[in-house]
Coordinates of C-alpha atoms in Angstrom, one line a residue:
Chain A
X1129 CA 116.8 70.6 108.4
X1130 CA 119.9 69.2 110.1
X1131 CA 120.8 69.5 113.8
X1132 CA 124.4 70.1 115.0
X1133 CA 125.8 71.7 118.0
X1134 CA 128.1 74.6 118.9
X1135 CA 129.9 75.4 122.1
X1136 CA 129.3 78.8 123.8
X1137 CA 132.9 79.8 122.9
X1138 CA 132.4 78.6 119.4
X1139 CA 129.2 80.7 119.1
X1140 CA 131.0 83.8 120.3
X1141 CA 133.9 83.2 117.9
X1142 CA 131.4 82.7 115.0
X1143 CA 129.5 85.9 115.9
X1144 CA 132.8 87.8 115.9
X1145 CA 133.2 86.7 112.3
X1146 CA 129.6 87.5 111.5
X1147 CA 130.0 91.0 112.9
X1148 CA 133.0 91.6 110.7
X1149 CA 130.9 91.1 107.5
X1150 CA 127.5 92.4 108.5
X1151 CA 125.8 94.6 111.0
X1152 CA 125.1 92.2 113.9
X1153 CA 122.0 93.1 115.9
X1154 CA 121.3 91.3 119.0
X1155 CA 119.6 91.6 122.4
X1156 CA 121.5 93.7 124.9
X1157 CA 120.6 95.0 128.4
X1158 CA 119.9 98.8 128.2
X1159 CA 119.0 100.6 131.4
X1160 CA 117.3 97.5 132.9
X1161 CA 115.4 96.3 129.8
X1162 CA 116.4 94.2 126.8
X1163 CA 116.5 95.7 123.4
X1164 CA 117.8 94.6 120.0
X1165 CA 120.8 96.9 119.2
X1166 CA 123.8 96.8 116.9
X1167 CA 126.6 95.0 118.6
X1168 CA 130.0 96.5 119.2
X1169 CA 131.4 94.0 121.6
X1170 CA 130.3 90.4 121.3
X1171 CA 130.3 90.0 125.1
X1172 CA 127.5 92.6 125.3
X1173 CA 125.0 90.2 123.8
X1174 CA 122.6 89.0 126.5
X1175 CA 122.5 85.3 125.5
X1176 CA 120.3 84.4 128.4
X1177 CA 117.8 87.3 127.9
X1178 CA 114.1 86.8 128.5
X1179 CA 112.2 88.9 126.0
X1180 CA 113.1 92.2 124.4
X1181 CA 110.7 95.0 125.5
X1182 CA 110.6 96.4 122.0
X1183 CA 110.2 93.6 119.5
X1184 CA 112.9 93.2 116.8
X1185 CA 110.4 94.3 114.1
X1186 CA 112.0 97.7 114.7
X1187 CA 114.9 96.6 112.5
X1188 CA 112.7 95.9 109.5
X1189 CA 110.1 98.5 110.2
X1190 CA 111.8 101.2 112.3
X1191 CA 109.7 103.4 114.6
X1192 CA 110.8 106.4 112.6
X1193 CA 111.8 105.8 109.1
X1194 CA 112.9 108.4 106.6
X1195 CA 111.3 107.7 103.2
X1196 CA 113.2 110.5 101.5
X1197 CA 114.8 113.9 102.1
X1198 CA 113.4 117.0 100.4
X1199 CA 115.7 119.7 99.1
X1200 CA 114.1 122.8 97.8
X1201 CA 115.6 124.1 94.5
X1202 CA 114.4 127.0 92.4
X1203 CA 110.8 126.1 91.4
X1204 CA 111.5 122.4 92.0
X1205 CA 112.3 119.9 94.6
X1206 CA 114.9 117.2 94.8
X1207 CA 113.9 114.1 96.5
X1208 CA 116.6 111.8 97.7
X1209 CA 116.0 108.3 98.9
X1210 CA 117.8 107.2 102.1
X1211 CA 121.0 105.2 101.9
X1212 CA 120.3 101.5 101.5
X1213 CA 120.8 99.3 104.6
X1214 CA 123.7 96.9 104.2
X1215 CA 123.6 93.2 105.2
X1216 CA 122.3 92.5 108.7
X1217 CA 122.1 89.6 111.0
X1218 CA 119.4 89.7 113.5
X1219 CA 120.6 87.4 116.2
X1220 CA 118.7 85.9 119.1
X1221 CA 115.2 86.5 117.9
X1222 CA 112.6 84.5 119.8
X1223 CA 110.4 82.1 117.9
X1224 CA 107.3 84.2 118.5
X1225 CA 109.0 87.4 117.2
X1226 CA 110.2 85.5 114.2
X1227 CA 106.6 84.3 113.5
X1228 CA 105.5 87.9 113.8
X1229 CA 107.9 88.9 111.0
X1230 CA 106.4 86.1 108.8
X1231 CA 103.0 87.7 109.6
X1232 CA 104.3 91.2 108.7
X1233 CA 105.7 89.7 105.5
X1234 CA 102.1 88.9 104.4
X1235 CA 101.2 92.5 104.7
X1236 CA 104.3 94.4 103.7
X1237 CA 105.3 92.1 100.8
X1238 CA 101.7 91.8 99.4
X1239 CA 101.5 93.6 96.0
X1240 CA 102.2 96.5 95.9
X1241 CA 105.1 95.6 98.2
X1242 CA 106.6 98.0 100.6
X1243 CA 110.1 98.5 99.1
X1244 CA 111.9 99.7 102.2
X1245 CA 110.7 96.7 104.2
X1246 CA 111.3 94.3 101.3
X1247 CA 114.9 95.6 100.9
X1248 CA 115.7 95.2 104.6
X1249 CA 114.0 91.8 104.8
X1250 CA 116.2 90.5 101.9
X1251 CA 119.3 91.9 103.5
X1252 CA 118.6 90.4 106.9
X1253 CA 119.4 86.9 108.1
X1254 CA 117.5 85.7 111.1
X1255 CA 119.1 83.6 113.8
X1256 CA 116.5 82.4 116.3
X1257 CA 117.1 81.6 119.9
X1258 CA 114.7 79.0 121.3
X1259 CA 113.0 79.6 124.6
X1260 CA 114.5 77.4 127.4
X1261 CA 111.8 78.7 129.7
X1262 CA 108.6 80.7 129.7
X1263 CA 109.9 84.2 129.0
X1264 CA 107.0 86.4 130.1
X1265 CA 104.3 85.4 132.6
X1266 CA 101.7 86.3 130.0
X1267 CA 103.1 84.7 126.9
X1268 CA 101.0 82.0 125.2
X1269 CA 102.5 81.1 121.8
X1270 CA 101.4 77.5 121.8
X1271 CA 97.7 78.7 121.9
X1272 CA 98.3 80.2 118.4
X1273 CA 100.2 77.3 116.8
X1274 CA 103.7 78.6 117.6
X1275 CA 106.1 77.1 120.0
X1276 CA 109.2 77.8 122.1
X1277 CA 111.4 75.9 119.7
X1278 CA 109.8 76.8 116.4
X1279 CA 112.3 77.0 113.6
X1280 CA 109.9 77.7 110.8
X1281 CA 110.4 81.4 110.5
X1282 CA 114.2 81.8 111.0
X1283 CA 117.2 80.9 108.9
X1284 CA 119.1 79.3 111.9
X1285 CA 117.7 78.3 115.2
X1286 CA 119.8 77.9 118.3
X1287 CA 118.5 76.0 121.3
X1288 CA 120.1 75.5 124.7
X1289 CA 121.8 77.5 127.3
X1290 CA 125.0 77.5 129.2
X1291 CA 127.9 75.8 127.5
X1292 CA 126.4 74.4 124.3
X1293 CA 123.7 75.1 121.8
X1294 CA 121.9 72.8 119.3
X1295 CA 122.0 74.4 115.9
X1296 CA 119.1 73.8 113.4
X1297 CA 119.8 75.1 109.9
X1298 CA 116.4 76.0 108.4
X1299 CA 117.4 77.7 105.1
X1300 CA 120.1 78.1 102.5
X1301 CA 120.7 81.6 103.9
X1302 CA 121.3 80.1 107.3
X1303 CA 123.7 77.5 105.9
X1304 CA 125.8 80.2 104.3
X1305 CA 125.9 82.3 107.4
X1306 CA 127.2 79.2 109.4
X1307 CA 130.0 78.5 106.9
X1308 CA 132.6 79.9 109.3
X1309 CA 131.3 78.2 112.4
X1310 CA 132.8 75.3 114.2
X1311 CA 130.0 72.9 114.4
X1312 CA 129.9 69.4 115.7
X1313 CA 127.5 66.7 114.7
X1314 CA 124.9 65.1 116.9
X1315 CA 123.1 68.1 118.3
X1316 CA 119.9 67.1 120.2
X1317 CA 117.0 69.4 120.8
X1318 CA 116.7 70.1 124.6
X1319 CA 113.4 69.3 126.1
X1320 CA 110.8 72.0 125.3
X1321 CA 109.8 74.0 128.4
X1322 CA 106.2 73.6 129.5
X1323 CA 104.2 76.8 129.2
X1324 CA 101.6 77.7 131.7
X1325 CA 99.1 79.6 129.5
X1326 CA 96.6 78.0 127.4
X1327 CA 94.2 80.5 125.9
X1328 CA 91.2 79.5 123.8
X1329 CA 91.7 81.1 120.4
X1330 CA 89.7 78.7 118.2
X1331 CA 86.7 80.2 116.6
X1332 CA 87.7 83.7 117.7
X1333 CA 86.7 85.3 114.4
X1334 CA 83.1 84.2 114.9
X1335 CA 83.1 85.2 118.5
X1336 CA 84.2 88.7 117.6
X1337 CA 81.5 89.0 115.0
X1338 CA 78.9 87.9 117.6
X1339 CA 80.3 90.3 120.3
X1340 CA 80.8 93.2 117.9
X1341 CA 78.1 95.4 119.3
X1342 CA 78.4 94.1 122.9
X1343 CA 78.7 96.6 125.7
X1344 CA 81.8 94.5 126.7
X1345 CA 84.0 96.9 124.7
X1346 CA 82.7 99.9 126.6
X1347 CA 83.5 98.2 129.9
X1348 CA 86.9 97.3 128.7
X1349 CA 87.4 100.9 127.5
X1350 CA 86.5 102.2 130.9
X1351 CA 89.9 100.9 132.1
X1352 CA 91.9 101.8 129.0
X1353 CA 94.1 104.9 129.0
X1354 CA 94.5 105.0 125.2
X1355 CA 98.3 105.1 125.7
X1356 CA 98.9 102.8 122.6
X1357 CA 101.6 100.9 124.5
X1358 CA 100.0 97.6 123.2
X1359 CA 100.3 98.6 119.6
X1360 CA 103.9 100.0 119.9
X1361 CA 105.2 96.9 121.6
X1362 CA 103.2 94.4 119.6
X1363 CA 105.5 92.5 117.2
X1364 CA 102.7 92.3 114.5
X1365 CA 101.2 95.8 114.7
X1366 CA 102.2 97.7 111.6
X1367 CA 100.1 100.9 111.3
X1368 CA 102.0 104.0 110.7
X1369 CA 101.7 107.7 110.1
X1370 CA 103.5 109.7 107.4
X1371 CA 104.6 113.3 108.0
X1372 CA 107.0 115.9 106.7
X1373 CA 109.5 117.1 109.3
X1374 CA 111.7 120.1 109.1
X1375 CA 115.2 119.1 110.0
X1376 CA 116.9 122.5 109.5
X1377 CA 117.4 123.7 106.0
X1378 CA 115.6 120.8 104.4
X1379 CA 112.6 118.5 105.1
X1380 CA 112.3 114.8 105.5
X1381 CA 109.2 112.7 104.8
X1382 CA 109.1 110.3 107.7
X1383 CA 106.9 107.4 108.5
X1384 CA 106.6 106.5 112.2
X1385 CA 104.7 104.0 114.2
X1386 CA 101.1 104.9 114.8
X1387 CA 98.3 102.9 116.4
X1388 CA 94.6 102.4 116.2
X1389 CA 94.2 103.3 119.8
X1390 CA 94.8 107.0 119.0
X1391 CA 91.6 109.1 118.7
X1392 CA 93.3 110.9 115.8
X1393 CA 94.0 107.7 113.9
X1394 CA 90.8 107.8 111.8
X1395 CA 89.8 111.5 112.2
X1396 CA 89.3 113.3 108.9
X1397 CA 90.4 116.8 108.3
X1398 CA 86.8 117.9 108.2
X1399 CA 86.3 116.7 111.7
X1400 CA 84.4 113.5 111.1
X1401 CA 85.7 110.6 113.0
X1402 CA 84.2 107.2 112.2
X1403 CA 86.0 105.5 115.2
X1404 CA 85.5 108.2 117.7
X1405 CA 85.0 106.1 120.9
X1406 CA 87.7 104.4 122.9
X1407 CA 85.5 101.3 122.9
X1408 CA 85.4 101.1 119.1
X1409 CA 89.2 101.6 119.0
X1410 CA 89.8 98.8 121.5
X1411 CA 87.5 96.5 119.5
X1412 CA 89.5 97.4 116.4
X1413 CA 92.7 96.1 118.1
X1414 CA 91.2 92.7 118.8
X1415 CA 89.1 92.5 115.6
X1416 CA 92.0 93.4 113.4
X1417 CA 94.1 90.7 114.9
X1418 CA 91.6 87.9 115.2
X1419 CA 89.0 88.7 112.5
X1420 CA 90.0 91.1 109.8
X1421 CA 93.6 90.1 109.2
X1422 CA 92.8 86.4 109.1
X1423 CA 90.0 87.1 106.6
X1424 CA 92.4 89.0 104.4
X1425 CA 95.7 87.2 104.9
X1426 CA 94.8 83.8 106.2
X1427 CA 96.6 84.0 109.5
X1428 CA 95.9 85.4 113.0
X1429 CA 97.8 88.7 113.5
X1430 CA 98.9 87.7 117.0
X1431 CA 101.7 85.4 118.2
X1432 CA 100.9 85.3 121.9
X1433 CA 104.2 87.0 122.9
X1434 CA 102.3 88.5 125.9
X1435 CA 103.9 92.0 125.7
X1436 CA 100.6 93.9 125.4
X1437 CA 99.4 92.3 128.6
X1438 CA 102.7 92.5 130.4
X1439 CA 103.2 96.2 129.7
X1440 CA 99.7 97.5 129.9
X1441 CA 99.6 100.1 132.6
X1442 CA 96.0 99.2 133.6
X1443 CA 96.3 95.4 133.3
X1444 CA 94.2 94.9 130.2
X1445 CA 95.2 91.4 129.4
X1446 CA 94.6 89.9 126.0
X1447 CA 94.4 86.4 127.5
X1448 CA 91.5 87.6 129.6
X1449 CA 89.8 89.3 126.7
X1450 CA 90.0 86.2 124.6
X1451 CA 88.6 84.1 127.4
X1452 CA 85.9 86.6 128.0
X1453 CA 85.0 86.6 124.3
X1454 CA 84.6 82.8 124.5
X1455 CA 82.2 82.9 127.3
X1456 CA 80.2 86.1 126.6
X1457 CA 76.6 85.3 125.8
X1458 CA 75.9 87.4 122.8
X1459 CA 73.0 88.1 120.5
X1460 CA 73.2 87.5 116.8
X1461 CA 74.8 90.1 114.5
X1462 CA 73.8 93.7 114.8
X1463 CA 71.3 93.2 117.6
X1464 CA 73.3 95.5 119.8
X1465 CA 73.4 94.4 123.3
X1466 CA 75.0 91.5 125.0
X1467 CA 72.3 89.3 126.5
X1468 CA 73.9 88.3 129.7
X1469 CA 77.3 87.6 130.9
X1470 CA 78.1 84.3 132.6
X1471 CA 81.3 85.7 134.1
X1472 CA 82.4 89.1 135.2
X1473 CA 84.5 91.0 132.7
X1474 CA 88.2 90.9 133.5
X1475 CA 87.8 88.3 136.2
X1476 CA 91.2 89.4 137.7
X1477 CA 90.3 93.0 137.9
X1478 CA 93.2 93.6 140.2
X1479 CA 96.7 92.4 139.2
X1480 CA 96.3 90.0 136.4
X1481 CA 100.0 89.3 136.5
X1482 CA 99.7 87.7 139.9
X1483 CA 97.5 85.0 138.5
X1484 CA 99.8 84.2 135.6
Chain B
X1380 CA 93.7 127.2 90.1
X1381 CA 90.1 128.1 90.0
X1382 CA 87.9 129.3 92.9
X1383 CA 84.9 126.9 93.1
X1384 CA 83.4 128.2 96.3
X1385 CA 84.7 130.5 99.1
X1386 CA 86.6 127.6 100.6
X1387 CA 87.1 125.2 97.6
X1388 CA 89.5 125.5 94.8
X1389 CA 90.1 123.4 91.7
X1390 CA 93.8 122.6 91.2
X1391 CA 95.0 121.7 87.8
X1392 CA 98.3 119.8 87.8
X1393 CA 100.6 119.2 84.9
X1394 CA 103.2 116.5 85.3
X1395 CA 106.7 117.7 84.8
X1396 CA 108.1 114.5 83.3
X1397 CA 106.6 114.0 79.8
X1398 CA 107.2 110.3 79.9
X1399 CA 105.2 110.0 83.2
X1400 CA 102.5 112.2 81.8
X1401 CA 102.2 110.0 78.8
X1402 CA 102.0 106.8 80.8
X1403 CA 99.5 108.1 83.4
X1404 CA 96.1 106.6 83.1
X1405 CA 93.2 106.6 85.6
X1406 CA 89.6 105.7 85.9
X1407 CA 86.6 107.7 87.1
X1408 CA 86.6 107.6 90.9
X1409 CA 90.2 106.8 91.5
X1410 CA 92.2 108.9 94.0
X1411 CA 95.8 110.2 94.3
X1412 CA 97.9 111.6 97.1
X1413 CA 99.0 115.2 96.7
X1414 CA 102.1 116.5 98.5
X1415 CA 103.1 119.9 99.5
X1416 CA 106.7 119.3 100.2
X1417 CA 107.6 120.2 103.8
X1418 CA 104.0 120.2 104.9
X1419 CA 102.8 116.7 104.0
X1420 CA 100.6 114.6 101.8
X1421 CA 96.9 113.9 101.7
X1422 CA 94.4 111.8 99.6
X1423 CA 92.0 113.4 97.1
X1424 CA 89.6 112.1 94.6
X1425 CA 90.7 112.9 91.0
X1426 CA 88.0 115.3 89.6
X1427 CA 89.2 115.3 86.0
X1428 CA 88.8 112.7 83.2
X1429 CA 91.8 110.8 81.8
X1430 CA 92.5 112.2 78.4
X1431 CA 95.7 112.8 76.4
X1432 CA 97.6 115.9 77.6
X1433 CA 94.7 116.8 80.0
X1434 CA 95.6 118.3 83.4
X1435 CA 95.1 116.2 86.5
X1436 CA 92.4 118.1 88.5
X1437 CA 91.5 118.0 92.2
X1438 CA 88.7 119.9 93.9
X1439 CA 90.0 120.7 97.4
X1440 CA 88.1 122.3 100.3
X1441 CA 90.2 124.2 102.8
X1442 CA 89.8 122.2 106.0
X1443 CA 93.1 121.1 107.4
X1444 CA 96.9 121.8 107.4
X1445 CA 97.6 120.4 104.0
X1446 CA 94.6 121.9 102.2
X1447 CA 95.4 125.2 103.8
X1448 CA 98.9 125.0 102.4
X1449 CA 97.5 124.1 99.0
X1450 CA 95.1 127.0 99.0
X1451 CA 98.0 129.4 99.9
X1452 CA 100.1 128.3 96.9
X1453 CA 100.6 130.4 93.9
X1454 CA 99.9 129.6 90.3
X1455 CA 102.8 127.6 88.9
X1456 CA 103.9 126.2 92.2
X1457 CA 105.4 122.7 92.4
X1458 CA 103.5 119.9 94.3
X1459 CA 104.0 116.2 94.3
X1460 CA 101.5 113.6 93.3
X1461 CA 101.3 109.8 93.8
X1462 CA 98.8 107.6 92.2
X1463 CA 96.3 106.8 90.8
X1464 CA 95.1 104.5 93.6
X1465 CA 92.0 102.5 94.4
X1466 CA 89.1 101.1 92.5
X1467 CA 86.7 103.2 90.3
X1468 CA 83.1 103.7 89.4
X1469 CA 82.3 100.8 87.0
X1470 CA 81.1 103.2 84.3
X1471 CA 80.9 100.4 81.6
X1472 CA 78.5 98.6 83.9
X1473 CA 76.3 101.7 84.1
X1474 CA 75.9 101.9 80.3
X1475 CA 72.4 101.6 79.2
X1476 CA 71.0 102.6 82.6
X1477 CA 69.7 105.7 84.1
X1478 CA 71.9 107.5 86.6
X1479 CA 71.1 109.7 89.6
X1480 CA 74.1 111.6 90.8
X1481 CA 73.7 113.3 94.2
X1482 CA 76.4 115.4 95.7
X1483 CA 76.4 117.4 98.9
X1484 CA 79.0 120.1 99.3
X1485 CA 82.5 118.9 98.6
X1486 CA 80.9 115.5 98.0
X1487 CA 80.4 116.8 94.4
X1488 CA 84.2 116.5 93.9
X1489 CA 84.4 112.8 93.1
X1490 CA 81.1 113.0 91.2
X1491 CA 82.2 115.8 88.8
X1492 CA 84.2 113.2 86.8
X1493 CA 81.2 110.9 86.7
X1494 CA 79.0 113.6 85.3
X1495 CA 81.6 114.8 82.8
X1496 CA 82.2 111.2 81.7
X1497 CA 78.5 110.7 80.9
X1498 CA 77.8 114.1 79.3
X1499 CA 80.7 113.9 76.8
X1500 CA 78.8 114.1 73.5
X1501 CA 80.6 111.0 72.0
X1502 CA 79.5 109.0 75.0
X1503 CA 76.2 110.5 76.0
X1504 CA 73.9 108.1 74.2
X1505 CA 75.4 105.1 75.9
X1506 CA 73.6 106.1 79.0
X1507 CA 70.0 106.7 79.8
X1508 CA 68.6 109.6 81.7
X1509 CA 71.0 111.5 84.0
X1510 CA 69.7 113.4 87.0
X1511 CA 72.3 115.5 88.8
X1512 CA 71.3 116.8 92.2
X1513 CA 73.9 119.2 93.6
X1514 CA 73.3 120.6 97.1
X1515 CA 75.2 123.0 99.3
X1516 CA 74.8 125.1 102.4
X1517 CA 74.5 128.4 100.5
X1518 CA 74.4 129.4 96.8
X1519 CA 78.1 130.4 97.1
X1520 CA 79.0 126.9 98.3
X1521 CA 77.7 125.2 95.1
X1522 CA 80.8 123.9 93.4
X1523 CA 81.4 123.6 89.6
X1524 CA 79.1 126.4 88.6
X1525 CA 81.3 127.0 85.5
X1526 CA 80.1 123.6 84.3
X1527 CA 76.4 123.8 85.1
X1528 CA 75.5 125.0 81.6
X1529 CA 77.4 122.1 80.0
X1530 CA 75.7 119.6 82.3
X1531 CA 72.2 121.0 82.0
X1532 CA 72.3 121.3 78.2
X1533 CA 73.3 117.6 77.7
X1534 CA 70.5 115.5 76.2
X1535 CA 68.3 113.6 78.7
X1536 CA 70.0 115.4 81.5
X1537 CA 68.4 117.3 84.4
X1538 CA 70.5 119.4 86.8
X1539 CA 68.8 120.2 90.1
X1540 CA 70.3 122.6 92.6
X1541 CA 69.4 123.1 96.2
X1542 CA 70.7 125.0 99.1
X1543 CA 70.1 124.9 102.9
X1544 CA 70.0 128.7 103.0
X1545 CA 69.3 131.1 100.1
X1546 CA 70.4 134.7 99.6
X1547 CA 68.9 137.7 98.0
X1548 CA 69.8 136.6 94.5
X1549 CA 68.8 132.9 94.9
X1550 CA 65.7 131.9 92.9
X1551 CA 66.2 128.2 93.2
X1552 CA 65.3 125.6 95.8
X1553 CA 65.9 126.0 99.5
X1554 CA 65.5 122.4 100.7
X1555 CA 67.6 119.6 102.1
X1556 CA 68.8 117.0 99.6
X1557 CA 66.7 114.1 101.0
X1558 CA 63.5 116.2 100.7
X1559 CA 64.4 117.1 97.1
X1560 CA 64.9 113.4 96.4
X1561 CA 61.4 112.7 97.8
X1562 CA 60.0 115.6 95.6
X1563 CA 61.7 114.5 92.4
X1564 CA 61.0 110.8 92.9
X1565 CA 63.6 109.3 90.6
X1566 CA 62.5 105.8 89.5
X1567 CA 64.6 103.0 90.7
X1568 CA 63.8 101.1 87.5
X1569 CA 67.1 100.3 85.7
X1570 CA 68.8 103.0 87.6
X1571 CA 72.0 103.5 89.7
X1572 CA 72.2 106.2 92.3
X1573 CA 75.6 107.6 93.3
X1574 CA 75.7 109.5 96.5
X1575 CA 78.6 111.5 98.0
X1576 CA 78.5 114.0 100.8
X1577 CA 78.7 114.5 104.6
X1578 CA 77.7 111.4 106.6
X1579 CA 74.4 112.8 107.8
X1580 CA 73.3 113.8 104.3
X1581 CA 74.2 110.3 103.0
X1582 CA 72.2 108.7 105.8
X1583 CA 69.0 110.5 105.1
X1584 CA 69.4 110.6 101.3
X1585 CA 69.8 106.8 101.3
X1586 CA 66.7 106.5 103.4
X1587 CA 64.8 108.6 100.9
X1588 CA 66.1 106.6 97.9
X1589 CA 65.3 103.3 99.6
X1590 CA 61.7 104.5 100.3
X1591 CA 61.5 105.0 96.5
X1592 CA 62.4 101.4 96.0
X1593 CA 66.2 101.6 95.4
X1594 CA 67.9 98.5 96.5
X1595 CA 71.3 98.7 98.3
X1596 CA 73.0 97.2 95.3
X1597 CA 71.8 100.1 93.2
X1598 CA 73.2 102.6 95.6
X1599 CA 76.8 103.6 95.2
X1600 CA 79.1 105.9 97.2
X1601 CA 82.7 106.6 98.1
X1602 CA 84.0 105.7 101.6
X1603 CA 86.1 108.6 102.8
X1604 CA 88.7 107.5 105.3
X1605 CA 92.0 108.9 106.6
X1606 CA 94.8 107.5 104.3
X1607 CA 98.5 107.8 104.5
X1608 CA 100.2 105.2 102.3
X1609 CA 97.7 104.5 99.6
X1610 CA 99.0 100.9 99.2
X1611 CA 97.3 99.0 102.0
X1612 CA 100.1 99.1 104.6
X1613 CA 99.6 101.9 107.0
X1614 CA 96.3 100.6 108.4
X1615 CA 94.5 103.9 108.6
X1616 CA 91.7 103.1 106.1
X1617 CA 91.1 99.5 107.4
X1618 CA 87.4 98.8 107.7
X1619 CA 86.7 95.1 108.4
X1620 CA 88.8 93.0 106.0
X1621 CA 88.9 95.9 103.5
X1622 CA 91.5 98.6 103.0
X1623 CA 89.7 101.5 101.4
X1624 CA 92.8 102.5 99.5
X1625 CA 93.0 99.1 97.7
X1626 CA 89.4 97.9 97.7
X1627 CA 87.6 101.3 97.6
X1628 CA 86.9 104.1 97.7
X1629 CA 83.9 103.1 95.6
X1630 CA 81.5 100.7 97.2
X1631 CA 77.9 99.9 96.8
X1632 CA 75.8 100.4 99.9
X1633 CA 75.2 96.7 99.9
X1634 CA 78.9 96.2 100.5
X1635 CA 79.1 99.1 103.0
X1636 CA 76.1 97.5 104.8
X1637 CA 78.2 94.4 105.4
X1638 CA 80.9 96.3 107.2
X1639 CA 80.5 95.5 110.9
X1640 CA 81.4 99.1 111.7
X1641 CA 79.6 102.2 110.5
X1642 CA 82.0 104.2 108.3

């Protein structure tokens, strides 16, 4: 890894060159929120953005993805795959969202690999933008081993703000992408911002096992609307549905984001639903991230981006849940009830954001 | 297409591409995803045995959108199939042992290939005694009647039928499966019991078998979950650290017992 620097104007010039050769996707402000969108004018890029509402995973795993189109022929069907995506540069991705893509890689690239994701991943270069400040009041990346200047999961990392950026080249792909850029030697990493949230995540897998049958989940579920916002905006949630859609004259097989918070998620055609209660579904959200996924893939399936807490309409806050799980007094496996709580569930029952 | 019960049909599929048909191999207990183009796709256990030029068979009960569309199709229609997926019944491990195969209703679908595997004359003597217990709500709901004679006439094989409600022509048992298990008292000695059916039937049947001395490791079943992708990505079939489509659908009840959640 080598560090160099680039001026703001140099960066914009370079991005103009990048956009001529690949689809440049970067954060822009759309109706009051930030989203990753293909860039037409370089000036549209929100270089000083905080955090995108929808994580950039949507460019590797779109919320609605056509697997193939179906044309009906005489006693046969013709299935056509979608046109392949060309080269893309995902610019301005935050270190937590980049880490999330590395987590999604573990799942989507595990054999048998998901070929659509794999193809897009290979055709995408990631340019990270380090956090100069805490981006959301609820974010806690450092509690999960990440950091506001982490360069491990991108090809190039830019750090800084205003007139100059420090450029860290992390991969060969990144080096190639920078070939046309006017770089100067001697870039220095700006001081890392201090982050206010420290959430205890160590030993969470075991805590979840212990609290598995706790009534805690029911109390949490009493607040939950089951809107699935947390799963849609999570940069590591990957569950999907597959359906055939009639699009006038022909059909398409489409996969679209789905989430474990939906009652229909596990319901079988015959009516049986093994995860019928909202409490069990909420538990699945946390257990999948902090217990099952680590058991299977070796990493926690959460990067601490804070979106699920920030956007939850009823203030269910993952930081609070993780703290509650650390302090819940629970009985050994399978014994059902939580013995006694030391602290009230969801201490900040009102507006948890105010305390952030 | 063959009517098995008033709401269950056996679909025989022939692959259009001879090269694919030639290279397709599957094990007892594996599943595949069947597509009705324009309607969707769903997972079904394969009910046939892998054999050269044999059709791929699925026993499908009419319960939802996709199965409804399948049932409405005409002979010779074109459907799609993806697979095979999942693990299988370890039939080689069962050789030399006695087998108890218990199916409730459409739960007999994945077990049909187990039974047909064991009763094949060339293979029959590799296994010990075979007890098949097939139960359904009514006599009409008993699936695979066209194979009962073949099953019952196989050496060292006993086919027991039971229904929840009889009719005027029914001379057989009217009893719940767990009660029949208690009555027949299969010995747990050197035996494996495979149980498939509705959750409530499984629950009480397992209890009856355990009362007879069966250990969880001798009890085998299939975990039926919603599945979309079949390759461990869509998350639908996630139970604990398992994806049923990759690690299942066949599990021992010792393994199922280690799931934190009841599935």
